[in-house]
mmCIF file of C-alpha atoms in Angstrom:
data_model
loop_
_atom_site.group_PDB
_atom_site.id
_atom_site.type_symbol
_atom_site.label_atom_id
_atom_site.label_comp_id
_atom_site.label_asym_id
_atom_site.label_seq_id
_atom_site.Cartn_x
_atom_site.Cartn_y
_atom_site.Cartn_z
ATOM 1 C CA UNK A 1 0.000 0.000 0.000
ATOM 2 C CA UNK A 2 1.429 3.411 -0.911
ATOM 3 C CA UNK A 3 0.376 6.747 0.487
ATOM 4 C CA UNK A 4 0.693 9.649 -1.916
ATOM 5 C CA UNK A 5 2.809 12.686 -0.855
ATOM 6 C CA UNK A 6 0.946 14.906 1.594
ATOM 7 C CA UNK A 7 1.815 18.578 2.196
ATOM 8 C CA UNK A 8 0.913 19.431 5.789
ATOM 9 C CA UNK A 9 2.136 23.019 5.902
ATOM 10 C CA UNK A 10 2.709 25.669 3.218
ATOM 11 C CA UNK A 11 6.464 25.447 3.767
ATOM 12 C CA UNK A 12 6.743 21.815 4.894
ATOM 13 C CA UNK A 13 6.940 18.619 2.875
ATOM 14 C CA UNK A 14 6.391 15.120 4.316
ATOM 15 C CA UNK A 15 6.342 11.727 2.647
ATOM 16 C CA UNK A 16 5.115 8.341 3.833
ATOM 17 C CA UNK A 17 5.200 4.852 2.387
ATOM 18 C CA UNK A 18 4.136 1.447 3.724
ATOM 19 C CA UNK A 19 6.419 -1.214 2.284
ATOM 20 C CA UNK A 20 7.606 -4.722 3.232
ATOM 21 C CA UNK A 21 10.283 -4.735 5.938
ATOM 22 C CA UNK A 22 12.859 -6.437 3.703
ATOM 23 C CA UNK A 23 13.201 -3.212 1.698
ATOM 24 C CA UNK A 24 15.998 -0.957 2.999
ATOM 25 C CA UNK A 25 14.776 2.178 1.199
ATOM 26 C CA UNK A 26 11.422 2.737 2.886
ATOM 27 C CA UNK A 27 10.751 6.029 4.579
ATOM 28 C CA UNK A 28 7.991 4.542 6.761
ATOM 29 C CA UNK A 29 8.044 1.053 8.230
ATOM 30 C CA UNK A 30 5.328 -0.446 10.432
ATOM 31 C CA UNK A 31 5.311 -3.705 12.370
ATOM 32 C CA UNK A 32 1.732 -5.016 12.295
ATOM 33 C CA UNK A 33 0.101 -7.562 14.643
ATOM 34 C CA UNK A 34 0.049 -11.159 13.421
ATOM 35 C CA UNK A 35 -3.036 -13.394 13.019
ATOM 36 C CA UNK A 36 -4.164 -15.436 15.998
ATOM 37 C CA UNK A 37 -2.603 -18.841 16.362
ATOM 38 C CA UNK A 38 0.609 -17.929 14.539
ATOM 39 C CA UNK A 39 2.571 -17.628 17.813
ATOM 40 C CA UNK A 40 1.615 -21.211 18.851
ATOM 41 C CA UNK A 41 2.570 -22.550 15.414
ATOM 42 C CA UNK A 42 5.947 -20.779 15.551
ATOM 43 C CA UNK A 43 6.633 -22.089 19.074
ATOM 44 C CA UNK A 44 5.894 -25.677 18.022
ATOM 45 C CA UNK A 45 8.190 -25.358 14.998
ATOM 46 C CA UNK A 46 11.022 -23.847 17.074
ATOM 47 C CA UNK A 47 10.875 -20.450 15.338
ATOM 48 C CA UNK A 48 11.440 -17.390 17.516
ATOM 49 C CA UNK A 49 8.187 -15.395 17.619
ATOM 50 C CA UNK A 50 8.332 -11.981 15.930
ATOM 51 C CA UNK A 51 6.389 -10.558 18.855
ATOM 52 C CA UNK A 52 9.639 -10.639 20.852
ATOM 53 C CA UNK A 53 10.701 -7.563 18.936
ATOM 54 C CA UNK A 54 8.922 -4.299 19.759
ATOM 55 C CA UNK A 55 6.409 -3.074 17.216
ATOM 56 C CA UNK A 56 7.553 0.225 15.768
ATOM 57 C CA UNK A 57 6.810 2.754 13.078
ATOM 58 C CA UNK A 58 9.747 4.445 11.329
ATOM 59 C CA UNK A 59 9.136 7.803 9.651
ATOM 60 C CA UNK A 60 10.999 10.778 8.222
ATOM 61 C CA UNK A 61 9.949 14.404 8.402
ATOM 62 C CA UNK A 62 11.000 17.467 6.410
ATOM 63 C CA UNK A 63 10.372 21.158 7.077
ATOM 64 C CA UNK A 64 11.495 24.437 5.511
ATOM 65 C CA UNK A 65 11.304 27.908 7.103
ATOM 66 C CA UNK A 66 12.617 31.391 6.337
ATOM 67 C CA UNK A 67 13.713 34.312 8.500
ATOM 68 C CA UNK A 68 14.119 37.975 7.586
ATOM 69 C CA UNK A 69 17.141 39.891 8.937
ATOM 70 C CA UNK A 70 16.772 41.191 12.478
ATOM 71 C CA UNK A 71 19.564 43.816 12.457
ATOM 72 C CA UNK A 72 20.477 46.836 10.339
ATOM 73 C CA UNK A 73 23.689 48.867 10.477
ATOM 74 C CA UNK A 74 23.706 52.515 9.409
ATOM 75 C CA UNK A 75 26.624 54.959 9.288
ATOM 76 C CA UNK A 76 26.099 58.688 9.866
ATOM 77 C CA UNK A 77 29.048 60.840 8.724
ATOM 78 C CA UNK A 78 29.889 64.457 9.590
ATOM 79 C CA UNK A 79 32.809 66.641 8.530
ATOM 80 C CA UNK A 80 34.057 70.182 8.874
ATOM 81 C CA UNK A 81 37.028 72.035 7.379
ATOM 82 C CA UNK A 82 38.004 75.304 9.142
ATOM 83 C CA UNK A 83 41.000 77.565 9.403
ATOM 84 C CA UNK A 84 41.424 76.823 13.098
ATOM 85 C CA UNK A 85 41.269 73.504 14.936
ATOM 86 C CA UNK A 86 38.749 74.770 17.487
ATOM 87 C CA UNK A 87 36.332 75.959 14.807
ATOM 88 C CA UNK A 88 36.497 72.599 13.023
ATOM 89 C CA UNK A 89 35.887 70.654 16.234
ATOM 90 C CA UNK A 90 33.120 72.984 17.418
ATOM 91 C CA UNK A 91 31.229 72.754 14.120
ATOM 92 C CA UNK A 92 31.225 68.950 14.151
ATOM 93 C CA UNK A 93 30.605 68.522 17.884
ATOM 94 C CA UNK A 94 27.391 70.584 17.773
ATOM 95 C CA UNK A 95 25.906 68.328 15.120
ATOM 96 C CA UNK A 96 27.279 65.217 16.818
ATOM 97 C CA UNK A 97 25.568 66.106 20.081
ATOM 98 C CA UNK A 98 22.264 66.688 18.288
ATOM 99 C CA UNK A 99 22.498 63.291 16.562
ATOM 100 C CA UNK A 100 23.331 61.414 19.764
ATOM 101 C CA UNK A 101 20.528 63.176 21.615
ATOM 102 C CA UNK A 102 18.052 62.241 18.882
ATOM 103 C CA UNK A 103 19.197 58.610 19.082
ATOM 104 C CA UNK A 104 18.656 58.500 22.852
ATOM 105 C CA UNK A 105 15.234 60.121 22.580
ATOM 106 C CA UNK A 106 14.167 57.372 20.185
ATOM 107 C CA UNK A 107 15.383 54.613 22.487
ATOM 108 C CA UNK A 108 18.655 53.628 20.823
ATOM 109 C CA UNK A 109 20.884 52.013 23.469
ATOM 110 C CA UNK A 110 24.444 53.217 24.075
ATOM 111 C CA UNK A 111 25.872 49.765 23.295
ATOM 112 C CA UNK A 112 24.451 50.083 19.778
ATOM 113 C CA UNK A 113 26.306 53.350 19.111
ATOM 114 C CA UNK A 114 29.953 53.622 18.062
ATOM 115 C CA UNK A 115 31.555 57.031 17.441
ATOM 116 C CA UNK A 116 34.849 57.390 15.545
ATOM 117 C CA UNK A 117 36.611 60.783 15.265
ATOM 118 C CA UNK A 118 39.379 61.672 12.805
ATOM 119 C CA UNK A 119 41.308 64.989 12.871
ATOM 120 C CA UNK A 120 43.612 66.015 9.997
ATOM 121 C CA UNK A 121 45.605 69.029 8.885
ATOM 122 C CA UNK A 122 45.123 69.894 5.206
ATOM 123 C CA UNK A 123 47.337 72.696 3.841
ATOM 124 C CA UNK A 124 46.164 75.822 5.706
ATOM 125 C CA UNK A 125 43.034 74.261 7.195
ATOM 126 C CA UNK A 126 41.947 71.686 9.762
ATOM 127 C CA UNK A 127 39.574 68.869 8.845
ATOM 128 C CA UNK A 128 37.414 67.099 11.441
ATOM 129 C CA UNK A 129 35.488 63.946 10.490
ATOM 130 C CA UNK A 130 33.109 61.919 12.653
ATOM 131 C CA UNK A 131 31.394 58.614 11.877
ATOM 132 C CA UNK A 132 28.530 57.310 14.032
ATOM 133 C CA UNK A 133 27.812 53.603 13.480
ATOM 134 C CA UNK A 134 24.315 52.654 14.674
ATOM 135 C CA UNK A 135 22.855 49.161 15.042
ATOM 136 C CA UNK A 136 19.057 49.046 14.784
ATOM 137 C CA UNK A 137 16.732 46.211 15.779
ATOM 138 C CA UNK A 138 13.638 48.231 14.899
ATOM 139 C CA UNK A 139 13.664 49.077 11.172
ATOM 140 C CA UNK A 140 10.766 51.511 11.448
ATOM 141 C CA UNK A 141 12.687 53.442 14.097
ATOM 142 C CA UNK A 142 15.731 53.443 11.797
ATOM 143 C CA UNK A 143 13.713 55.088 9.035
ATOM 144 C CA UNK A 144 12.227 57.652 11.403
ATOM 145 C CA UNK A 145 15.631 58.732 12.736
ATOM 146 C CA UNK A 146 17.231 58.817 9.281
ATOM 147 C CA UNK A 147 14.460 61.011 7.908
ATOM 148 C CA UNK A 148 14.702 63.331 10.912
ATOM 149 C CA UNK A 149 18.464 63.836 10.540
ATOM 150 C CA UNK A 150 18.196 64.538 6.836
ATOM 151 C CA UNK A 151 15.415 67.044 7.485
ATOM 152 C CA UNK A 152 17.226 68.899 10.293
ATOM 153 C CA UNK A 153 20.853 68.712 9.139
ATOM 154 C CA UNK A 154 20.364 68.659 5.373
ATOM 155 C CA UNK A 155 23.588 68.226 3.368
ATOM 156 C CA UNK A 156 25.815 68.625 6.428
ATOM 157 C CA UNK A 157 25.179 64.960 7.260
ATOM 158 C CA UNK A 158 25.622 61.836 5.129
ATOM 159 C CA UNK A 159 23.642 58.701 5.972
ATOM 160 C CA UNK A 160 24.634 55.416 4.380
ATOM 161 C CA UNK A 161 22.051 52.925 3.046
ATOM 162 C CA UNK A 162 21.194 50.339 5.731
ATOM 163 C CA UNK A 163 23.101 47.065 5.750
ATOM 164 C CA UNK A 164 20.764 44.268 6.870
ATOM 165 C CA UNK A 165 22.039 41.089 8.505
ATOM 166 C CA UNK A 166 21.156 38.313 10.969
ATOM 167 C CA UNK A 167 22.366 38.136 14.530
ATOM 168 C CA UNK A 168 23.786 34.753 15.671
ATOM 169 C CA UNK A 169 20.766 34.374 17.973
ATOM 170 C CA UNK A 170 18.391 34.790 15.031
ATOM 171 C CA UNK A 171 20.148 32.130 12.958
ATOM 172 C CA UNK A 172 20.198 29.671 15.862
ATOM 173 C CA UNK A 173 16.499 30.283 16.543
ATOM 174 C CA UNK A 174 15.709 29.507 12.882
ATOM 175 C CA UNK A 175 17.624 26.221 13.111
ATOM 176 C CA UNK A 176 15.694 25.195 16.221
ATOM 177 C CA UNK A 177 12.314 26.118 14.760
ATOM 178 C CA UNK A 178 12.840 24.247 11.502
ATOM 179 C CA UNK A 179 14.076 21.125 13.329
ATOM 180 C CA UNK A 180 11.055 21.146 15.656
ATOM 181 C CA UNK A 181 8.759 21.633 12.668
ATOM 182 C CA UNK A 182 10.285 18.569 10.978
ATOM 183 C CA UNK A 183 9.798 16.519 14.159
ATOM 184 C CA UNK A 184 6.177 17.644 14.362
ATOM 185 C CA UNK A 185 5.587 16.643 10.739
ATOM 186 C CA UNK A 186 7.138 13.235 11.365
ATOM 187 C CA UNK A 187 4.934 12.640 14.408
ATOM 188 C CA UNK A 188 1.779 13.642 12.537
ATOM 189 C CA UNK A 189 2.735 11.306 9.713
ATOM 190 C CA UNK A 190 3.281 8.441 12.177
ATOM 191 C CA UNK A 191 -0.135 9.112 13.727
ATOM 192 C CA UNK A 192 -1.813 8.977 10.320
ATOM 193 C CA UNK A 193 -0.049 5.726 9.463
ATOM 194 C CA UNK A 194 -1.073 4.087 12.735
ATOM 195 C CA UNK A 195 -4.655 5.315 12.369
ATOM 196 C CA UNK A 196 -4.793 3.895 8.840
ATOM 197 C CA UNK A 197 -3.869 0.402 10.045
ATOM 198 C CA UNK A 198 -5.988 0.566 13.205
ATOM 199 C CA UNK A 199 -3.149 1.041 15.679
ATOM 200 C CA UNK A 200 -2.326 3.608 18.364
ATOM 201 C CA UNK A 201 0.882 5.642 18.295
ATOM 202 C CA UNK A 202 3.086 5.355 21.367
ATOM 203 C CA UNK A 203 6.114 7.223 22.678
ATOM 204 C CA UNK A 204 9.114 8.193 20.524
ATOM 205 C CA UNK A 205 12.025 5.754 20.708
ATOM 206 C CA UNK A 206 14.490 7.628 18.482
ATOM 207 C CA UNK A 207 14.673 11.097 16.924
ATOM 208 C CA UNK A 208 17.658 11.919 14.736
ATOM 209 C CA UNK A 209 18.339 14.945 12.560
ATOM 210 C CA UNK A 210 19.885 13.620 9.353
ATOM 211 C CA UNK A 211 20.300 16.859 7.430
ATOM 212 C CA UNK A 212 20.248 20.629 7.955
ATOM 213 C CA UNK A 213 20.595 23.054 5.048
ATOM 214 C CA UNK A 214 20.790 26.853 5.037
ATOM 215 C CA UNK A 215 20.840 29.242 2.092
ATOM 216 C CA UNK A 216 20.348 32.911 1.327
ATOM 217 C CA UNK A 217 17.859 34.440 -1.042
ATOM 218 C CA UNK A 218 19.043 34.912 -4.614
ATOM 219 C CA UNK A 219 20.102 38.537 -4.230
ATOM 220 C CA UNK A 220 19.354 41.173 -6.803
ATOM 221 C CA UNK A 221 22.781 42.513 -7.791
ATOM 222 C CA UNK A 222 21.304 45.813 -8.924
ATOM 223 C CA UNK A 223 21.698 47.434 -5.504
ATOM 224 C CA UNK A 224 21.111 50.998 -6.706
ATOM 225 C CA UNK A 225 17.550 52.097 -6.225
ATOM 226 C CA UNK A 226 16.425 49.079 -4.222
ATOM 227 C CA UNK A 227 13.718 49.770 -1.664
ATOM 228 C CA UNK A 228 14.043 48.825 2.004
ATOM 229 C CA UNK A 229 11.690 45.877 1.499
ATOM 230 C CA UNK A 230 13.705 44.625 -1.468
ATOM 231 C CA UNK A 231 16.912 44.799 0.550
ATOM 232 C CA UNK A 232 15.285 42.879 3.396
ATOM 233 C CA UNK A 233 14.097 40.221 0.937
ATOM 234 C CA UNK A 234 17.594 39.928 -0.527
ATOM 235 C CA UNK A 235 19.071 39.178 2.909
ATOM 236 C CA UNK A 236 16.393 36.706 4.010
ATOM 237 C CA UNK A 237 17.772 33.260 4.828
ATOM 238 C CA UNK A 238 16.031 29.882 4.640
ATOM 239 C CA UNK A 239 16.707 26.589 6.372
ATOM 240 C CA UNK A 240 15.508 23.029 5.804
ATOM 241 C CA UNK A 241 15.719 20.102 8.212
ATOM 242 C CA UNK A 242 15.216 16.382 7.609
ATOM 243 C CA UNK A 243 14.770 14.090 10.604
ATOM 244 C CA UNK A 244 14.317 10.367 11.133
ATOM 245 C CA UNK A 245 12.133 9.132 13.992
ATOM 246 C CA UNK A 246 11.041 5.823 15.460
ATOM 247 C CA UNK A 247 7.810 5.571 17.477
ATOM 248 C CA UNK A 248 6.381 2.744 19.533
ATOM 249 C CA UNK A 249 3.089 1.190 18.413
ATOM 250 C CA UNK A 250 0.859 0.636 21.438
ATOM 251 C CA UNK A 251 -1.827 -1.569 19.927
ATOM 252 C CA UNK A 252 -5.267 -1.374 18.410
ATOM 253 C CA UNK A 253 -7.288 1.834 18.620
ATOM 254 C CA UNK A 254 -9.922 1.752 21.333
ATOM 255 C CA UNK A 255 -13.290 3.131 20.295
ATOM 256 C CA UNK A 256 -15.467 4.579 23.018
ATOM 257 C CA UNK A 257 -19.015 3.271 23.179
ATOM 258 C CA UNK A 258 -21.793 5.810 23.270
ATOM 259 C CA UNK A 259 -24.593 5.208 25.781
ATOM 260 C CA UNK A 260 -27.912 6.970 25.800
#
């Protein structure tokens, strides 16, 4: 008997097949109860009863999930070129203080701010440059602050396009979620198989992850003019997990009797 492929979730694929146990390529194997009287016949003939071995169902489960980036890095650059060192520093520091104050007012934490200052002498003038590197977890807040700085500081400030990426915690969370989804698919498949043959699914005896794959979205190499949503899509990562599981088969399904 062969069960056709069943798609349980929009992003998950599971497969089941009932085949004879002598085949080594089955994805689902089930030990079924034997007819009555076979045990006595085997005992009289000296054959070890198959019932000595536990009855099990062997299944595989596959799942695929995606995760958008959870971090964005933006650089804000300031510069000033004056005849005196104090004038150059004063011009930049006023704008720097305004930027840092705006960041704090919008809830950006100090650990997500890095300020780098560079001071140079150029011919008869002094050049002061400042770069503020900001890590955002809230992309809407990033847009709000960027628009505010452009509006208030105009061409005296340069804001780089956001660089989106995944934190290590985000990647690890994706791996856990896709593995658990594959286990859930395998368990549901085992339940359906047992129900089909009139048995009850028992506890898991073995769960093994056989394969884990990760890949990035096929990025659009035309970076100029891409919207924020397009950039987020280009940095989305996907993961797929394939697991193998063995479950105990308890016995026949018990049907409750209805009494009036």
